[in-house]
Structure formats: C-alpha cells, structure tokens
GROMACS .gro file of C-alpha atoms in nm:
model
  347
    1UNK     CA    1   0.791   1.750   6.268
    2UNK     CA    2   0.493   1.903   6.468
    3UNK     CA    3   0.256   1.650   6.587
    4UNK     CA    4  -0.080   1.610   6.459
    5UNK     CA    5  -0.389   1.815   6.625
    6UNK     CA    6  -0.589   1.464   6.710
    7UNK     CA    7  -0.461   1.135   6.800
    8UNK     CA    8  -0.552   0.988   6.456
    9UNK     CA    9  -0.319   1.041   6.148
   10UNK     CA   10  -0.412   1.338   5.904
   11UNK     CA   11  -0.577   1.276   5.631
   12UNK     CA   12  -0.560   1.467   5.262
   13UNK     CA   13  -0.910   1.591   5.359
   14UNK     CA   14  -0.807   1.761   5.671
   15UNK     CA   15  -0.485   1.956   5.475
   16UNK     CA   16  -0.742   2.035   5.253
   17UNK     CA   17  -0.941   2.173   5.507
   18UNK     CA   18  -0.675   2.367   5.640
   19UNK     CA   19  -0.496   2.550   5.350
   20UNK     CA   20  -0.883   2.633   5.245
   21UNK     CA   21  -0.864   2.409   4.877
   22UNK     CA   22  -0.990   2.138   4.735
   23UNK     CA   23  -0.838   1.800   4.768
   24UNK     CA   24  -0.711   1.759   4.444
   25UNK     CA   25  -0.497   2.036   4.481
   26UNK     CA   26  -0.354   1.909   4.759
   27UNK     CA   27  -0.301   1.572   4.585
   28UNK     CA   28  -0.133   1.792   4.289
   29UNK     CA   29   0.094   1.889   4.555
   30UNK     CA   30   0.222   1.581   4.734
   31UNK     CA   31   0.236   1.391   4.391
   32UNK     CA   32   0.456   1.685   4.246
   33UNK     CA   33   0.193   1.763   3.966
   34UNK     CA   34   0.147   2.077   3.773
   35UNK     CA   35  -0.102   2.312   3.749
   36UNK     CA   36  -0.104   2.480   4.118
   37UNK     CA   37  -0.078   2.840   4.145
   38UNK     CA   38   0.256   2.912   4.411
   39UNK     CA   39   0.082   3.080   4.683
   40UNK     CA   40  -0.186   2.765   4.710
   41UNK     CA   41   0.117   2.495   4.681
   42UNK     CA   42   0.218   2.742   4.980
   43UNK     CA   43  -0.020   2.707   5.183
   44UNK     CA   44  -0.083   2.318   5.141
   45UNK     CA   45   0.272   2.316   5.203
   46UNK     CA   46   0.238   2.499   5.543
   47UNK     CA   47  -0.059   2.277   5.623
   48UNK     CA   48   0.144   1.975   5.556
   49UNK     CA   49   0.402   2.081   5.741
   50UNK     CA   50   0.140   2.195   6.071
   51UNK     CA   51  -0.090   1.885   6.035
   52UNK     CA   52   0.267   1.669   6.010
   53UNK     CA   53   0.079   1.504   5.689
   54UNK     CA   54   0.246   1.224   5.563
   55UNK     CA   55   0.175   1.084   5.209
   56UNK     CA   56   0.027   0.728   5.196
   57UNK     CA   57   0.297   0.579   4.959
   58UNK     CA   58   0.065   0.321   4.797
   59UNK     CA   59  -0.171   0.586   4.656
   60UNK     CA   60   0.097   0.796   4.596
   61UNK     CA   61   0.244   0.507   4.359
   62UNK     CA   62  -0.116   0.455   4.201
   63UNK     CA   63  -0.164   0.848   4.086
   64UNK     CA   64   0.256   0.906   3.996
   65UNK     CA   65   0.309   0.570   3.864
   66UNK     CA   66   0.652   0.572   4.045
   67UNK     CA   67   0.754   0.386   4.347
   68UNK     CA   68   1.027   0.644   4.456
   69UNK     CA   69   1.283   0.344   4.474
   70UNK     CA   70   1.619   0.289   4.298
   71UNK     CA   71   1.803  -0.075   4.304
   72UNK     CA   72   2.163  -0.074   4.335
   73UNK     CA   73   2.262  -0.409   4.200
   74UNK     CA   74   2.609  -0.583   4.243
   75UNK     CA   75   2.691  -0.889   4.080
   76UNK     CA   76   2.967  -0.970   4.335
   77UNK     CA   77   3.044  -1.201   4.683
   78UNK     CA   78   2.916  -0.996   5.019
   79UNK     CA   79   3.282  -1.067   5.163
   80UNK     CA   80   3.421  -0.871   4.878
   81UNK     CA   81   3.157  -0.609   4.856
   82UNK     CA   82   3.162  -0.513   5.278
   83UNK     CA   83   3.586  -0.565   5.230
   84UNK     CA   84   3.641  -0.363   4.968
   85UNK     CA   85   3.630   0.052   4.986
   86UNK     CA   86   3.553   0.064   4.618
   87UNK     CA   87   3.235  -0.044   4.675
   88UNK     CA   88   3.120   0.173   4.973
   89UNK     CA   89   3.260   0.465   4.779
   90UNK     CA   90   3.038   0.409   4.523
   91UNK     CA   91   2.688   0.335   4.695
   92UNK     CA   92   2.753   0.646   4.875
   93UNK     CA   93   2.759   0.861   4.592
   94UNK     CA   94   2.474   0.703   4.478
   95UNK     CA   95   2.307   0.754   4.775
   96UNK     CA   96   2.381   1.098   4.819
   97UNK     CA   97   2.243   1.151   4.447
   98UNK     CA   98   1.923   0.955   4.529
   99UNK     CA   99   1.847   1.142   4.870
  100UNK     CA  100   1.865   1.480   4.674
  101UNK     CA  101   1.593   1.341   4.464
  102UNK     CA  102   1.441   1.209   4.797
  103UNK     CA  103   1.437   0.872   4.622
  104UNK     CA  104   1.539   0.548   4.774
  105UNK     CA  105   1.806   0.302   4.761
  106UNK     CA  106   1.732  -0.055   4.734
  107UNK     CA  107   2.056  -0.290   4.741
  108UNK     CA  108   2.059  -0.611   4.591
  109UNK     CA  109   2.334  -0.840   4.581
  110UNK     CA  110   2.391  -1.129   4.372
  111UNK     CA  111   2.614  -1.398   4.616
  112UNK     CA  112   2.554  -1.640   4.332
  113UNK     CA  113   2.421  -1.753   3.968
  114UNK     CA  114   2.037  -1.869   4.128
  115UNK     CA  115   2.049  -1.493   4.260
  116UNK     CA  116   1.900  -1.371   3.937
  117UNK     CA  117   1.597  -1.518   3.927
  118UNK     CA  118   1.506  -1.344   4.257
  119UNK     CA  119   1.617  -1.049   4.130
  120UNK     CA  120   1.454  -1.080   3.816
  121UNK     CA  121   1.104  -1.131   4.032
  122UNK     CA  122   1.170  -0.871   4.213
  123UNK     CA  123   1.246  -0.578   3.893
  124UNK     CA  124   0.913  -0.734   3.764
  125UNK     CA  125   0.726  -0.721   4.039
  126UNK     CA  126   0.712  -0.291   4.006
  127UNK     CA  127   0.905  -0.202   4.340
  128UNK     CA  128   1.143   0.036   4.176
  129UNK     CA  129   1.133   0.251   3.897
  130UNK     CA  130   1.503   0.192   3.758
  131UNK     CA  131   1.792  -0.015   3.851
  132UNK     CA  132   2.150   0.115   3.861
  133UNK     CA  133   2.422  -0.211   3.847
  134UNK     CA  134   2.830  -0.188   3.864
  135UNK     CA  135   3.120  -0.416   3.889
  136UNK     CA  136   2.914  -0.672   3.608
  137UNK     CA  137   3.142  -0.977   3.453
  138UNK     CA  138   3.092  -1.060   3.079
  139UNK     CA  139   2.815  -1.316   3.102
  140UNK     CA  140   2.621  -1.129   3.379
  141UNK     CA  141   2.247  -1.200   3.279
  142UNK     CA  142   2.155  -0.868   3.409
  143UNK     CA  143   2.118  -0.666   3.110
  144UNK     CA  144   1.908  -0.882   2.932
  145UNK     CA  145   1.667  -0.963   3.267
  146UNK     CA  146   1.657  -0.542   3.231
  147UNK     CA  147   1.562  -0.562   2.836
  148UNK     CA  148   1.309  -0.818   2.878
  149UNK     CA  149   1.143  -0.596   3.130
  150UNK     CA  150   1.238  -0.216   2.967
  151UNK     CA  151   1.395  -0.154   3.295
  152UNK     CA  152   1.558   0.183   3.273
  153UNK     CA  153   1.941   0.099   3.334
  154UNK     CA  154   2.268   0.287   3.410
  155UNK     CA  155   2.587   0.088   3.465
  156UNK     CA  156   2.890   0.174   3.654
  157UNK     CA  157   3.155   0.061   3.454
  158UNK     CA  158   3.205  -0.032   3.058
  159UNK     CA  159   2.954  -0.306   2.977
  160UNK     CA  160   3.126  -0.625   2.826
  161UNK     CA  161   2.897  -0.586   2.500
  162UNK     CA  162   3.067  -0.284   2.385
  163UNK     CA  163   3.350  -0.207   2.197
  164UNK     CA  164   3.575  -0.015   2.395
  165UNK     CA  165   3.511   0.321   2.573
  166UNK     CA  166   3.285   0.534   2.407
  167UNK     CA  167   3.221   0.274   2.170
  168UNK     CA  168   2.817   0.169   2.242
  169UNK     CA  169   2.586   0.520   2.265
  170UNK     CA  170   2.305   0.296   2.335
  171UNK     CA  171   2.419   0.236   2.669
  172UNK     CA  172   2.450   0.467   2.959
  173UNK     CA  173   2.706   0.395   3.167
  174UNK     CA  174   2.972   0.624   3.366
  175UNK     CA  175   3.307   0.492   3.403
  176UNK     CA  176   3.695   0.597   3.466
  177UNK     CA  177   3.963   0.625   3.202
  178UNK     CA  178   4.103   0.298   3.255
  179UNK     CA  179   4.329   0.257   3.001
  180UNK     CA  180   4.447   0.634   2.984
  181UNK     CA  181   4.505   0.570   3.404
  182UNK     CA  182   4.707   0.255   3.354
  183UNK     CA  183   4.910   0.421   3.049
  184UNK     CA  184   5.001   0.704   3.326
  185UNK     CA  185   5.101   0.452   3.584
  186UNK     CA  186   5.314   0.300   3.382
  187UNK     CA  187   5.492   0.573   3.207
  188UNK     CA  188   5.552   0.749   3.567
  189UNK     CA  189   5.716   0.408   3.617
  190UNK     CA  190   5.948   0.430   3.308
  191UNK     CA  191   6.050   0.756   3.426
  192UNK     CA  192   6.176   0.655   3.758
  193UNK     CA  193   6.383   0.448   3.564
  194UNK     CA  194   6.207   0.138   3.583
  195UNK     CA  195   6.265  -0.138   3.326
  196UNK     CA  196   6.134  -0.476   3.415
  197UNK     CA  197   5.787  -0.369   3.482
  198UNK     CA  198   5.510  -0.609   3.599
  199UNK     CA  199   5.122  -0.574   3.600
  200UNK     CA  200   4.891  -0.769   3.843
  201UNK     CA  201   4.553  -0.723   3.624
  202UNK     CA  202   4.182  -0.803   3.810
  203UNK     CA  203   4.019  -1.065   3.662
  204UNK     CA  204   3.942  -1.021   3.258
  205UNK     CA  205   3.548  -1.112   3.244
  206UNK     CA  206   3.579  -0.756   3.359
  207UNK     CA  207   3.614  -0.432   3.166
  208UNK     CA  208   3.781  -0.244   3.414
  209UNK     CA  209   4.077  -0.465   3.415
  210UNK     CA  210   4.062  -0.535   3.049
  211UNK     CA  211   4.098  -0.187   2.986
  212UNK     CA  212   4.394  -0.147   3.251
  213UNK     CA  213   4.577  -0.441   3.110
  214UNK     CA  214   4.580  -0.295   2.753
  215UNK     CA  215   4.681   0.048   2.894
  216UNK     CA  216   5.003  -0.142   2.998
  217UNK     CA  217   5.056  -0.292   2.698
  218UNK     CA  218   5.051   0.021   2.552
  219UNK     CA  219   5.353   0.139   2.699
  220UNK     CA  220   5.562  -0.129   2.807
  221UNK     CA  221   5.669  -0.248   2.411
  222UNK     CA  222   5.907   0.071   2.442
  223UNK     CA  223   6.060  -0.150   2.795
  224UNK     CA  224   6.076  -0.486   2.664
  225UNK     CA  225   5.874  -0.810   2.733
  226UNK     CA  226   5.528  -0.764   2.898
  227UNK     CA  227   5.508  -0.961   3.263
  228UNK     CA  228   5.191  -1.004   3.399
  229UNK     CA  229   4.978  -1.200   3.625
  230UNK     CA  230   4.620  -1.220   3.704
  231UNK     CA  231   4.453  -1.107   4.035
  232UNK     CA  232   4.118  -1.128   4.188
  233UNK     CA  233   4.076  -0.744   4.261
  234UNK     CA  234   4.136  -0.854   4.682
  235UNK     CA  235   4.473  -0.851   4.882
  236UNK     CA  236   4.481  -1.205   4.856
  237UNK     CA  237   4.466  -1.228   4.505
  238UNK     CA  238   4.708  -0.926   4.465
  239UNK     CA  239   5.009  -1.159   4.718
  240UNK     CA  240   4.913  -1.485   4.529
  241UNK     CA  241   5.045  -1.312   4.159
  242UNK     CA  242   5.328  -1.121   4.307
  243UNK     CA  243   5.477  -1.443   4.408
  244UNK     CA  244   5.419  -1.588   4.085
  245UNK     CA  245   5.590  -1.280   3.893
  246UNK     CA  246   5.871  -1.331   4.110
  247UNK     CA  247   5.931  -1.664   4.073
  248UNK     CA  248   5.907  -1.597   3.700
  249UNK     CA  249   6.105  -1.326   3.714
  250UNK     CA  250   6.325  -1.194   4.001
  251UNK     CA  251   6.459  -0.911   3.819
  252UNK     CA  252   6.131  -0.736   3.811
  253UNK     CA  253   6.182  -0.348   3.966
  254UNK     CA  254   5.841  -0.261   3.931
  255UNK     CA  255   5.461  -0.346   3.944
  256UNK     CA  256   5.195  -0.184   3.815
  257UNK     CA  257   4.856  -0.346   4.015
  258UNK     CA  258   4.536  -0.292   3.881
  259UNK     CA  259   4.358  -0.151   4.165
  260UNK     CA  260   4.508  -0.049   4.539
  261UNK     CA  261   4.385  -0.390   4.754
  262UNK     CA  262   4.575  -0.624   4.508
  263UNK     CA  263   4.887  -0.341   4.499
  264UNK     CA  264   4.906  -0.414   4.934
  265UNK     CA  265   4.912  -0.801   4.889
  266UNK     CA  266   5.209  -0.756   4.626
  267UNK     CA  267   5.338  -0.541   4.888
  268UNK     CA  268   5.330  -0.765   5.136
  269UNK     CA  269   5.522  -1.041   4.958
  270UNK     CA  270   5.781  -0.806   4.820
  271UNK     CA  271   5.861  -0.749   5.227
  272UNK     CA  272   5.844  -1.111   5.295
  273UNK     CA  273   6.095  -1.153   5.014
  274UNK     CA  274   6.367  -0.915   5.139
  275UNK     CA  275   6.324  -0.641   4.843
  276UNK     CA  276   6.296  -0.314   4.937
  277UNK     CA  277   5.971  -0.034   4.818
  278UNK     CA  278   6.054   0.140   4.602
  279UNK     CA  279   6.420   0.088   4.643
  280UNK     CA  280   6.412  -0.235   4.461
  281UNK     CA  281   6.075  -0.254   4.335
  282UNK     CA  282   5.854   0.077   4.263
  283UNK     CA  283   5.463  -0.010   4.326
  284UNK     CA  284   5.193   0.179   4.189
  285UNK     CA  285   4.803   0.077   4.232
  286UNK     CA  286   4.493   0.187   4.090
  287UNK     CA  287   4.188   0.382   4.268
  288UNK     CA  288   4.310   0.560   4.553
  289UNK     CA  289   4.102   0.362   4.764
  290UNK     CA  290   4.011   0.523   5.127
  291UNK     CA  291   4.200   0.426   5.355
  292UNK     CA  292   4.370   0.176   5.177
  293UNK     CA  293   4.637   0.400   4.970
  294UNK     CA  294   4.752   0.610   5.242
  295UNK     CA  295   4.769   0.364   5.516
  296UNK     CA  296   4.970   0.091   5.316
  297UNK     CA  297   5.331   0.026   5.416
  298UNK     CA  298   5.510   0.229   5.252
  299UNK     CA  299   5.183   0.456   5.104
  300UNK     CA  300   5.078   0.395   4.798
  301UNK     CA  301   5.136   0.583   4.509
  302UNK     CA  302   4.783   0.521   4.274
  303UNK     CA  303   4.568   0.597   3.997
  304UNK     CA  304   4.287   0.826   4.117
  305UNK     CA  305   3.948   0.786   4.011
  306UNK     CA  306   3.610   0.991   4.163
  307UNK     CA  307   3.454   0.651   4.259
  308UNK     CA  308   3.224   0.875   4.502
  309UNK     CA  309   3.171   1.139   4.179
  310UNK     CA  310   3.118   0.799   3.915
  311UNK     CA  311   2.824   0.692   4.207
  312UNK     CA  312   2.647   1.040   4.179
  313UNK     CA  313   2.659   1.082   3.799
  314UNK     CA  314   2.532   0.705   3.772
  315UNK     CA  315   2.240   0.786   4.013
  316UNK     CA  316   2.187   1.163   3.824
  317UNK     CA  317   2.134   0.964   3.468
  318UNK     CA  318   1.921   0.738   3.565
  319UNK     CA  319   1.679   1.016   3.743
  320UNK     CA  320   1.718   1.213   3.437
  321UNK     CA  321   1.611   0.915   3.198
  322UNK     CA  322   1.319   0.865   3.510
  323UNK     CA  323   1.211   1.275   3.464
  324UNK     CA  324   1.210   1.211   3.133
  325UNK     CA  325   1.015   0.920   3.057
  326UNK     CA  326   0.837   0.969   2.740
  327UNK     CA  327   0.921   0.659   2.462
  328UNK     CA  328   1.181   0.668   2.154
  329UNK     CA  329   1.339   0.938   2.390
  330UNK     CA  330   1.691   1.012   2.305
  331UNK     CA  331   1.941   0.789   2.599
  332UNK     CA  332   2.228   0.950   2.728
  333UNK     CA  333   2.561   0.836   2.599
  334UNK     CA  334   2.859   0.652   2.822
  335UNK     CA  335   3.062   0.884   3.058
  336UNK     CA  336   3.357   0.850   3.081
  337UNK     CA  337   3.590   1.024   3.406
  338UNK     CA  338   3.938   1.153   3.470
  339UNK     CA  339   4.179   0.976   3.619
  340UNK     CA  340   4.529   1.156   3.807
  341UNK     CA  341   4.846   0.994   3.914
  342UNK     CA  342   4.855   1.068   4.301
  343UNK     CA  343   5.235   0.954   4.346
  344UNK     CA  344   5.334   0.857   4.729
  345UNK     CA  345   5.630   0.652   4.872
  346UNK     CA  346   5.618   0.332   4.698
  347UNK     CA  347   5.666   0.502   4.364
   0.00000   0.00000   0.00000
C-alpha cells in the first residue's frame, strides 16, 4: 500500500480533496452506500488507494450499523477442538467465506457451562453482527442466548429442537446427510459379505450421531441383531467401545464408526487383539477427515462429507440474512449436503 504524502494519517477530508468531491461522497464510498455515480467511486477509489486511506472502523460502525465481525462459536473442549481435523476443516471454510466478504472471524469457545454467560455479554455487547455455532449438544443454551438478543444465527449441524432433517424451516442450518451416509456405510458392508456388523456411535446429545445411529438401524434388521457402543467422537473414545463390542461379541466382522478419529482407536484395538483389517473385521468411518483417513493403518475406507464446503455455505447464509436485513424477512431453510462412500483398505 503506498505510503501517505505527510507523516500524519489521511484523513476523509484529504481523499476528498484529492478525487475533487465532497466528503460525503467519499463516506458513501468507504461505507459501501448507494447513490455514487462510477467514475466518482473511481476516483475516491484511486485516492484511497494513493493517500493509503484507511477507514476509522468506529465511525464506520456508527454510519453502517455493522461491525464487520462474525463469531464462530463451538460448544466443545479446546483439546478436542485443536485435535480434531473436523473442526479446522470447518473454520476454514468459514473463513474463506468471511474474507470474500472482507468480514471477520471472531472464535469463541465454550471450555465449560459458566462459558455462556461471557459469551452471552459479549453477543450483547454489539461486537459482531451475527454468530455462526456448530457441533451444539441438546441442552446447549446457545440458541435461546441468540433469541433473547435477535442474533442472526446459522448452525452447522441439525439443531436438537427439530424433527429430523429438513424438518424445522425456521432454522438455518447446513448439515451432511447423516443418516443417508451411515445407510451407505453399512450396506457397502453387507455387500462385502459382512454379517455381524457393529456401530461405534458419537455421543447422542448430538444430532450428527443420532442421525448416523438410525441410518444403521436402518439397514442392519435385514443382518440380524443391532451391536453398538457409544463413543466420544476422539480416538480414545473410538478404542474404549471397540473393546467393549468385542468382549460382547467376538464374532463381530465389521464396524461401522461414526466418524474417522473413533474408526482409528477401534483400529487400534482390533491389532492389539490379533484380528486382521479387513480380513477379519471390515472398518468403515465417517468424514474423511484430513489426514486422518488416508494415513490410518490400514487406510480408511469413510463416509465423505464437504466439511470445508458445509463451513462456506454456513458463513454465505448468514451474510445473505446480514445483506438482507429488513424484518419479517423470509429465513432460509436447512441445507442439507451429499455424502459419498470413499472405500480404501480397511473395507
């Protein structure tokens, strides 16, 4: 950026000055207001750009009424958040979203319960013009903090409150097909043959796993008696239920795990116990987390989602509710995203 022509910082006057206009046309301009013939914006533009102008955000906020800030809010533990890809995935499609609309990202995390009352300051204190919140549990007090305050709100993943997918057009939210994922995991299973089929499901105060857990138990009547345990969504908590479905059952020849972390600690027990991937036991995960699906021992075959893609279109709502703005306005229904079976050596 070209350096100003005198040691003090340019002022809206002295772009004025420059492009030969008045100063409330260059004020139209930075604030992105209508009303300015193009070859004027032009020239305050090139001014701008010459004087290396640079808005003062506080009177920006005053004339737009908009802080140019997005929070990203995540209602889980920092270990899991910084451990798990599915998160980074995420906030960097919504970061790429936001920086095309030259807006920023604010992350707030919620470590635990007394969190939300220092969230809930800081929504109502005006730094940020919408909030955009994924992996929620059931009783999350988020969406009602948001209410209170007519925070404009888009959710990664299928709220607890609704029905089922699809089933609240209230609510935007942008989310996988869960259930449609796990009934392809499972019915690739069934065609390799496999019979004694075991799920590891996340934890059910979440939608997400909910939803893969009955996509299981949509198929597997046609194999016989369900077998499942529940995970945490981590490694750990993937090792800790493959040993339990073992020791309740050690004729089990496949697992379907409800996302890719918890599909590497049931892989890592199935070694420790002698059997054999996918000789023995098949494995298929959920996500096609990067780098965690490829570089598992043997590579996991997965349910793909477009975590990256579900982080844009979250982030492209919620500026499109923001561009909006005007009241009784019609809100954009759930979205709901494609999964693929992305079969590798463990199934």
């Amino acid at each position: 950026m070209p350096e100003p022509r005198s040691g003090s910082r340019p002022t809206l006057e002295a772009v004025a000055a420059l492009a030969g206009v008045s100063r409330a046309t260059v004020s139209r301009v930075v604030n992105g207001g209508e009303g300015v013939r193009p070859h004027l914006a032009d020239r305050v533009q090139t001014a701008i750009q010459e004087l290396g102008y640079i808005p003062n955000h506080a009177a920006r906020t005053l004339v737009t009424r908009r802080t140019g800030a997005v929070a990203v809010i995540i209602p889980e533990p920092e270990a899991r958040i910084f451990s798990d890809p599915f998160f980074s995935r995420q906030i960097r499609g919504i970061s790429k979203e936001l920086t095309a609309h030259d807006t920023q990202l604010v992350l707030l995390l919620v470590e635990d319960r007394c969190d939300y009352d220092r969230i809930e300051r800081y929504l109502a204190g005006g730094h940020v013009d919408g909030a955009l919140a994924f992996s929620l549990h059931t009783d999350d007090p988020l969406p009602a903090i948001a209410a209170r305050m007519g925070m404009p709100m888009v959710y990664g993943g299928r709220p607890g409150w609704t029905a089922g997918p699809g089933g609240d057009d209230r609510v935007t939210y942008v989310d996988a097909d869960n259930r449609g994922g796990a009934r392809d995991a499972v019915r690739h299973l069934l065609a390799q043959g496999r019979r004694r089929i075991a799920h590891i499901c996340g934890p059910l105060d979440q939608t997400s796993a909910a939803d893969r857990l009955s996509g299981y138990r949509d198929v597997i009547p046609a194999a016989g008696r369900e077998l499942v345990a529940v995970g945490d969504f981590t490694a750990a908590g993937g090792a800790r239920a493959m040993a339990e479905l073992l020791d309740r059952d050690p004729s089990i020849d496949a697992v379907f795990a409800g996302n890719d972390l918890m599909a590497t600690g049931a892989l890592r027990v199935l070694r420790e116990r002698g059997r054999s991937v996918p000789g023995e036991v098949a494995v298929v995960g959920f996500d096609d987390a990067e780098p965690v699906a490829e570089s598992a021992d043997p590579p996991l075959t997965t349910v793909r989602q477009d975590v990256e893609g579900m982080g844009r279109m979250m982030a492209r709502l919620l500026m499109e509710r923001l561009a909006d703005g005007r009241e009784g306005r019609t809100v954009p229904g759930p979205v709901i995203t494609e999964t693929a079976l992305v079969q590798r050596a463990s199934g």
